[in-house]
PDB file of C-alpha atoms and ligand atoms in Angstrom:
ATOM      1  CA  MET A 132      -0.009   0.020  -0.249  1.00 56.00           C
ATOM      2  CA  LYS A 133       2.605   2.245   1.086  1.00 60.00           C
ATOM      3  CA  GLN A 134       4.446   1.742  -2.149  1.00 62.00           C
ATOM      4  CA  ALA A 135       1.212   2.219  -4.264  1.00 60.00           C
ATOM      5  CA  ILE A 136       0.992   5.486  -2.419  1.00 55.00           C
ATOM      6  CA  LEU A 137       4.619   6.578  -3.459  1.00 56.00           C
ATOM      7  CA  THR A 138       3.942   5.489  -6.990  1.00 57.00           C
ATOM      8  CA  PHE A 139       1.212   7.693  -7.273  1.00 54.00           C
ATOM      9  CA  ALA A 140       2.805  10.473  -5.932  1.00 56.00           C
ATOM     10  CA  ILE A 141       5.767  10.379  -8.117  1.00 51.00           C
ATOM     11  CA  LEU A 142       3.408   9.843 -11.154  1.00 52.00           C
ATOM     12  CA  ILE A 143       1.374  13.013  -9.721  1.00 51.00           C
ATOM     13  CA  SER A 144       4.692  15.061  -9.570  1.00 51.00           C
ATOM     14  CA  LEU A 145       6.139  13.760 -12.803  1.00 50.00           C
ATOM     15  CA  SER A 146       3.061  14.985 -14.724  1.00 50.00           C
ATOM     16  CA  SER A 147       3.172  18.257 -13.116  1.00 49.00           C
ATOM     17  CA  MET A 148       6.917  18.694 -14.076  1.00 50.00           C
ATOM     18  CA  ALA A 149       5.755  18.084 -17.720  1.00 48.00           C
ATOM     19  CA  PHE A 150       3.161  20.533 -17.603  1.00 46.00           C
ATOM     20  CA  ALA A 151       5.116  23.232 -15.768  1.00 49.00           C
ATOM     21  CA  GLU A 152       7.689  22.627 -18.777  1.00 60.00           C
ATOM     22  CA  THR A 153       5.119  23.635 -21.262  1.00 62.00           C
ATOM     23  CA  PRO A 154       2.737  26.315 -20.014  1.00 87.00           C
ATOM     24  CA  LYS A 155       0.219  26.844 -22.499  1.00 94.00           C
ATOM     25  CA  VAL A 156      -1.181  30.116 -23.539  1.00 98.00           C
ATOM     26  CA  ASP A 157      -4.798  30.434 -23.801  1.00 97.00           C
ATOM     27  CA  TYR A 158      -6.892  31.869 -26.850  1.00 98.00           C
ATOM     28  CA  PRO A 159      -7.615  35.313 -26.150  1.00 98.00           C
ATOM     29  CA  GLU A 160     -11.163  35.171 -25.743  1.00 98.00           C
ATOM     30  CA  GLY A 161     -12.783  38.676 -26.173  1.00 98.00           C
ATOM     31  CA  TYR A 162      -9.934  40.611 -27.423  1.00 98.00           C
ATOM     32  CA  ARG A 163     -11.786  42.550 -30.085  1.00 98.00           C
ATOM     33  CA  GLN A 164     -13.463  44.445 -27.267  1.00 98.00           C
ATOM     34  CA  TRP A 165     -10.164  45.339 -25.955  1.00 98.00           C
ATOM     35  CA  THR A 166      -8.186  48.419 -26.684  1.00 98.00           C
ATOM     36  CA  HIS A 167      -7.124  48.889 -30.087  1.00 98.00           C
ATOM     37  CA  ILE A 168      -3.118  50.198 -30.116  1.00 98.00           C
ATOM     38  CA  LYS A 169      -2.305  50.194 -33.512  1.00 98.00           C
ATOM     39  CA  SER A 170      -2.278  49.093 -37.335  1.00 98.00           C
ATOM     40  CA  MET A 171      -0.267  48.035 -39.859  1.00 98.00           C
ATOM     41  CA  LEU A 172      -0.207  46.810 -43.483  1.00 98.00           C
ATOM     42  CA  ILE A 173       2.961  44.499 -44.627  1.00 98.00           C
ATOM     43  CA  GLU A 174       3.417  43.938 -48.354  1.00 97.00           C
ATOM     44  CA  PRO A 175       5.035  41.666 -49.800  1.00 96.00           C
ATOM     45  CA  GLY A 176       8.713  42.007 -50.003  1.00 97.00           C
ATOM     46  CA  HIS A 177       8.861  43.276 -46.239  1.00 97.00           C
ATOM     47  CA  PRO A 178      11.302  41.702 -43.886  1.00 95.00           C
ATOM     48  CA  LEU A 179       8.269  40.224 -42.059  1.00 95.00           C
ATOM     49  CA  GLU A 180       6.442  38.883 -44.748  1.00 95.00           C
ATOM     50  CA  ASN A 181       6.717  35.494 -44.002  1.00 94.00           C
ATOM     51  CA  PRO A 182       4.473  34.680 -41.859  1.00 94.00           C
ATOM     52  CA  PHE A 183       3.005  38.343 -41.158  1.00 97.00           C
ATOM     53  CA  GLN A 184       2.397  39.749 -44.747  1.00 98.00           C
ATOM     54  CA  GLY A 185      -1.310  41.438 -44.183  1.00 98.00           C
ATOM     55  CA  LEU A 186      -3.013  43.879 -42.523  1.00 98.00           C
ATOM     56  CA  HIS A 187      -2.566  43.585 -38.675  1.00 98.00           C
ATOM     57  CA  HIS A 188      -4.485  45.224 -35.580  1.00 98.00           C
ATOM     58  CA  VAL A 189      -2.604  44.838 -32.151  1.00 98.00           C
ATOM     59  CA  TYR A 190      -4.934  44.952 -29.150  1.00 98.00           C
ATOM     60  CA  GLY A 191      -4.075  44.998 -25.314  1.00 98.00           C
ATOM     61  CA  ASN A 192      -5.855  44.126 -22.289  1.00 98.00           C
ATOM     62  CA  ASP A 193      -6.235  46.732 -19.348  1.00 98.00           C
ATOM     63  CA  LYS A 194      -2.947  45.126 -17.980  1.00 98.00           C
ATOM     64  CA  ALA A 195      -1.393  45.718 -21.108  1.00 98.00           C
ATOM     65  CA  LEU A 196      -2.148  49.178 -21.437  1.00 97.00           C
ATOM     66  CA  GLN A 197      -0.561  49.671 -17.842  1.00 97.00           C
ATOM     67  CA  GLY A 198       2.865  48.277 -19.442  1.00 97.00           C
ATOM     68  CA  LEU A 199       2.617  50.353 -22.636  1.00 96.00           C
ATOM     69  CA  ASN A 200       2.499  53.520 -20.308  1.00 92.00           C
ATOM     70  CA  SER A 201       4.848  52.452 -18.064  1.00 92.00           C
ATOM     71  CA  GLY A 202       7.145  50.062 -19.466  1.00 90.00           C
ATOM     72  CA  ALA A 203       6.450  47.488 -16.715  1.00 95.00           C
ATOM     73  CA  TYR A 204       4.145  44.680 -18.012  1.00 98.00           C
ATOM     74  CA  PRO A 205       2.235  43.323 -14.766  1.00 98.00           C
ATOM     75  CA  ASP A 206       1.475  39.337 -14.927  1.00 98.00           C
ATOM     76  CA  GLY A 207      -1.851  38.728 -16.979  1.00 98.00           C
ATOM     77  CA  SER A 208      -1.056  41.241 -19.466  1.00 98.00           C
ATOM     78  CA  VAL A 209      -1.850  40.118 -22.823  1.00 98.00           C
ATOM     79  CA  LEU A 210      -1.141  41.559 -26.505  1.00 98.00           C
ATOM     80  CA  VAL A 211      -2.701  40.227 -29.653  1.00 99.00           C
ATOM     81  CA  PHE A 212      -1.462  40.747 -33.311  1.00 98.00           C
ATOM     82  CA  ASP A 213      -4.536  40.007 -35.512  1.00 98.00           C
ATOM     83  CA  LEU A 214      -3.399  39.377 -38.863  1.00 98.00           C
ATOM     84  CA  LEU A 215      -5.858  39.785 -41.842  1.00 98.00           C
ATOM     85  CA  SER A 216      -5.450  39.197 -45.594  1.00 98.00           C
ATOM     86  CA  TYR A 217      -6.577  42.210 -47.749  1.00 98.00           C
ATOM     87  CA  LYS A 218      -7.688  43.058 -50.857  1.00 97.00           C
ATOM     88  CA  GLN A 219      -6.871  46.180 -53.214  1.00 96.00           C
ATOM     89  CA  GLY A 220      -9.416  47.819 -55.573  1.00 96.00           C
ATOM     90  CA  GLY A 221     -11.162  50.822 -56.521  1.00 97.00           C
ATOM     91  CA  LYS A 222      -8.274  52.782 -54.785  1.00 97.00           C
ATOM     92  CA  ALA A 223      -8.917  51.127 -51.345  1.00 98.00           C
ATOM     93  CA  ILE A 224      -7.596  48.402 -49.257  1.00 97.00           C
ATOM     94  CA  GLN A 225     -10.181  46.211 -47.379  1.00 98.00           C
ATOM     95  CA  GLU A 226      -9.829  43.836 -44.660  1.00 98.00           C
ATOM     96  CA  GLU A 227     -10.571  40.036 -46.037  1.00 98.00           C
ATOM     97  CA  ALA A 228     -10.217  36.785 -44.135  1.00 98.00           C
ATOM     98  CA  ARG A 229      -8.110  36.408 -40.741  1.00 98.00           C
ATOM     99  CA  LYS A 230      -4.811  34.553 -41.316  1.00 98.00           C
ATOM    100  CA  LEU A 231      -3.860  34.383 -37.969  1.00 98.00           C
ATOM    101  CA  VAL A 232      -4.032  35.551 -34.298  1.00 98.00           C
ATOM    102  CA  GLY A 233      -0.468  36.149 -32.566  1.00 98.00           C
ATOM    103  CA  VAL A 234      -0.596  36.565 -28.988  1.00 98.00           C
ATOM    104  CA  MET A 235       2.030  37.260 -25.987  1.00 98.00           C
ATOM    105  CA  VAL A 236       1.095  36.710 -22.524  1.00 98.00           C
ATOM    106  CA  LYS A 237       2.971  38.134 -19.285  1.00 98.00           C
ATOM    107  CA  ASN A 238       3.832  35.450 -16.622  1.00 98.00           C
ATOM    108  CA  LYS A 239       7.333  35.917 -15.146  1.00 97.00           C
ATOM    109  CA  ASN A 240       7.478  32.532 -13.687  1.00 97.00           C
ATOM    110  CA  GLN A 241       5.861  30.249 -16.549  1.00 97.00           C
ATOM    111  CA  PHE A 242       7.742  31.798 -19.197  1.00 97.00           C
ATOM    112  CA  LYS A 243      11.092  32.542 -17.705  1.00 96.00           C
ATOM    113  CA  SER A 244      13.293  31.696 -21.010  1.00 96.00           C
ATOM    114  CA  THR A 245      11.381  34.092 -23.369  1.00 98.00           C
ATOM    115  CA  GLY A 246      11.363  37.244 -21.168  1.00 97.00           C
ATOM    116  CA  GLY A 247       8.326  36.357 -19.173  1.00 98.00           C
ATOM    117  CA  TRP A 248       6.179  35.997 -22.071  1.00 98.00           C
ATOM    118  CA  GLY A 249       4.456  33.263 -23.541  1.00 98.00           C
ATOM    119  CA  PHE A 250       4.132  33.575 -27.457  1.00 98.00           C
ATOM    120  CA  GLU A 251       1.512  31.679 -29.512  1.00 98.00           C
ATOM    121  CA  GLY A 252      -0.161  31.701 -32.970  1.00 98.00           C
ATOM    122  CA  PHE A 253      -3.399  30.475 -33.573  1.00 98.00           C
ATOM    123  CA  ALA A 254      -4.300  29.652 -37.466  1.00 98.00           C
ATOM    124  CA  GLY A 255      -7.261  31.403 -39.272  1.00 98.00           C
ATOM    125  CA  ASP A 256     -10.340  31.597 -36.729  1.00 98.00           C
ATOM    126  CA  SER A 257      -9.289  28.842 -34.976  1.00 98.00           C
ATOM    127  CA  LYS A 258      -9.082  29.154 -31.118  1.00 98.00           C
ATOM    128  CA  SER A 259      -7.536  25.547 -30.948  1.00 98.00           C
ATOM    129  CA  LYS A 260      -5.083  25.210 -33.923  1.00 98.00           C
ATOM    130  CA  ARG A 261      -1.750  26.192 -32.696  1.00 98.00           C
ATOM    131  CA  LEU A 262       1.116  27.332 -34.861  1.00 97.00           C
ATOM    132  CA  VAL A 263       4.091  27.742 -32.151  1.00 97.00           C
ATOM    133  CA  ARG A 264       6.153  24.564 -32.271  1.00 96.00           C
ATOM    134  CA  ASP A 265       9.318  25.811 -30.429  1.00 97.00           C
ATOM    135  CA  GLY A 266       8.143  27.112 -27.051  1.00 97.00           C
ATOM    136  CA  GLY A 267       7.726  30.725 -28.479  1.00 97.00           C
ATOM    137  CA  VAL A 268      11.639  30.770 -28.901  1.00 97.00           C
ATOM    138  CA  GLY A 269      11.771  32.220 -32.393  1.00 97.00           C
ATOM    139  CA  CYS A 270       9.224  34.684 -31.615  1.00 98.00           C
ATOM    140  CA  TYR A 271      11.148  35.741 -28.660  1.00 98.00           C
ATOM    141  CA  ASN A 272      14.633  36.266 -30.545  1.00 98.00           C
ATOM    142  CA  CYS A 273      13.218  38.737 -32.670  1.00 97.00           C
ATOM    143  CA  HIS A 274      11.437  40.739 -30.043  1.00 98.00           C
ATOM    144  CA  THR A 275      14.584  40.974 -27.780  1.00 98.00           C
ATOM    145  CA  SER A 276      15.395  43.786 -30.132  1.00 97.00           C
ATOM    146  CA  GLN A 277      12.712  45.394 -27.734  1.00 97.00           C
ATOM    147  CA  THR A 278      14.588  44.692 -24.732  1.00 95.00           C
ATOM    148  CA  LYS A 279      13.976  48.466 -23.133  1.00 94.00           C
ATOM    149  CA  SER A 280       9.946  48.301 -23.930  1.00 96.00           C
ATOM    150  CA  GLY A 281       9.441  44.943 -21.959  1.00 97.00           C
ATOM    151  CA  PHE A 282       9.978  43.006 -25.721  1.00 98.00           C
ATOM    152  CA  VAL A 283       7.016  44.817 -26.866  1.00 98.00           C
ATOM    153  CA  PHE A 284       7.376  46.645 -30.312  1.00 98.00           C
ATOM    154  CA  SER A 285       3.985  48.612 -30.307  1.00 98.00           C
ATOM    155  CA  LYS A 286       3.709  52.191 -28.888  1.00 96.00           C
ATOM    156  CA  MET A 287       0.365  53.582 -27.736  1.00 92.00           C
ATOM    157  CA  ARG A 288      -0.544  56.797 -29.796  1.00 87.00           C
ATOM    158  CA  LYS A 289      -2.590  59.555 -28.941  1.00 86.00           C
TER     159      LYS A 289
HETATM  160  C1  HEC B 496      11.223  38.850 -37.299  1.00 96.72           C
HETATM  161  C2  HEC B 496      10.658  39.476 -36.207  1.00 96.72           C
HETATM  162  C3  HEC B 496       9.549  39.154 -35.475  1.00 96.72           C
HETATM  163  C4  HEC B 496       9.367  37.753 -35.098  1.00 96.72           C
HETATM  164  C5  HEC B 496       9.920  36.507 -35.722  1.00 96.72           C
HETATM  165  C6  HEC B 496       7.932  37.838 -34.525  1.00 96.72           C
HETATM  166  N1  HEC B 496       7.517  39.173 -34.372  1.00 96.72           N
HETATM  167 FE1  HEC B 496       5.892  39.505 -33.146  1.00 96.72          FE
HETATM  168  N2  HEC B 496       6.386  41.706 -34.003  1.00 96.72           N
HETATM  169  C7  HEC B 496       7.275  42.108 -34.653  1.00 96.72           C
HETATM  170  C8  HEC B 496       6.744  43.538 -34.905  1.00 96.72           C
HETATM  171  C9  HEC B 496       7.915  44.418 -35.712  1.00 96.72           C
HETATM  172  C10 HEC B 496       5.902  43.789 -34.321  1.00 96.72           C
HETATM  173  C11 HEC B 496       5.036  45.321 -34.392  1.00 96.72           C
HETATM  174  C12 HEC B 496       4.074  45.406 -35.519  1.00 96.72           C
HETATM  175  C13 HEC B 496       3.719  46.428 -35.377  1.00 96.72           C
HETATM  176  O1  HEC B 496       4.262  47.585 -35.293  1.00 96.72           O
HETATM  177  O2  HEC B 496       2.547  46.964 -35.933  1.00 96.72           O
HETATM  178  C14 HEC B 496       5.429  42.639 -33.475  1.00 96.72           C
HETATM  179  C15 HEC B 496       4.045  42.532 -32.704  1.00 96.72           C
HETATM  180  C16 HEC B 496       3.773  41.525 -32.213  1.00 96.72           C
HETATM  181  C17 HEC B 496       2.959  41.626 -31.271  1.00 96.72           C
HETATM  182  C18 HEC B 496       2.291  42.799 -30.716  1.00 96.72           C
HETATM  183  C19 HEC B 496       2.789  43.473 -29.478  1.00 96.72           C
HETATM  184  C20 HEC B 496       4.204  44.098 -30.032  1.00 96.72           C
HETATM  185  O3  HEC B 496       5.075  43.581 -29.486  1.00 96.72           O
HETATM  186  O4  HEC B 496       4.170  45.036 -30.732  1.00 96.72           O
HETATM  187  C21 HEC B 496       2.461  40.086 -30.849  1.00 96.72           C
HETATM  188  C22 HEC B 496       1.342  39.779 -29.828  1.00 96.72           C
HETATM  189  C23 HEC B 496       3.298  39.643 -31.694  1.00 96.72           C
HETATM  190  N3  HEC B 496       4.234  40.328 -32.412  1.00 96.72           N
HETATM  191  C24 HEC B 496       3.485  38.190 -31.536  1.00 96.72           C
HETATM  192  C25 HEC B 496       4.430  37.363 -31.998  1.00 96.72           C
HETATM  193  C26 HEC B 496       4.570  35.926 -31.962  1.00 96.72           C
HETATM  194  C27 HEC B 496       3.312  35.267 -31.167  1.00 96.72           C
HETATM  195  C28 HEC B 496       5.556  35.636 -32.857  1.00 96.72           C
HETATM  196  C29 HEC B 496       6.034  34.034 -33.175  1.00 96.72           C
HETATM  197  C30 HEC B 496       4.871  33.430 -33.569  1.00 96.72           C
HETATM  198  C31 HEC B 496       6.104  36.802 -33.392  1.00 96.72           C
HETATM  199  N4  HEC B 496       5.298  37.692 -32.626  1.00 96.72           N
HETATM  200  C32 HEC B 496       7.259  36.672 -33.953  1.00 96.72           C
HETATM  201  C33 HEC B 496       8.279  41.180 -35.027  1.00 96.72           C
HETATM  202  C34 HEC B 496       8.602  39.936 -34.902  1.00 96.72           C
END
């Protein structure tokens, strides 16, 4: 019996360790009701073309707005990069289907190795089809150029 309890305890601790090593970034439910920070159109030939060519809007929740203003992002800050296709015609550029939703979630302890930010991408309109395969290292490596602003590129305009 003692041994069974011990085995059980070891299994539990192993599974929680495995879980701790691969923290998941949640789909940012409701982000379209958050604050719009900025937009940008990336044309073919831009260095960010693959995979970010398109029209994107950046959103932040209330905690992320605190970070944008102060430079220090509290845990629970979430930033969203909502990337859409676009069509050009009649001297206008219009939004089309969603390509992906990029997400950054701040949690100092969970995402220590990537600057305290968890990175994820969700394909198209899917809330479950995840795009990041390297724990966010590729995302983070580019975002490190923004160390001074908490690894965030976007600035809040007036
Ligand atoms: C090669 C560089 C590069 C890579 C790789 C990259 N990003 Fe970014 N990311 C940017 C730039 C530049 C912006 C700012 C865009 C703007 O000004 O509208 C940005 C903006 C963002 C934002 C909005 C917050 C901010 O920092 O402005 C999120 C969220 C985001 N990226 C998520 C991701 C995710 C998730 C990945 C990996 C799947 C990723 N990024 C990979 C360059 C990169």
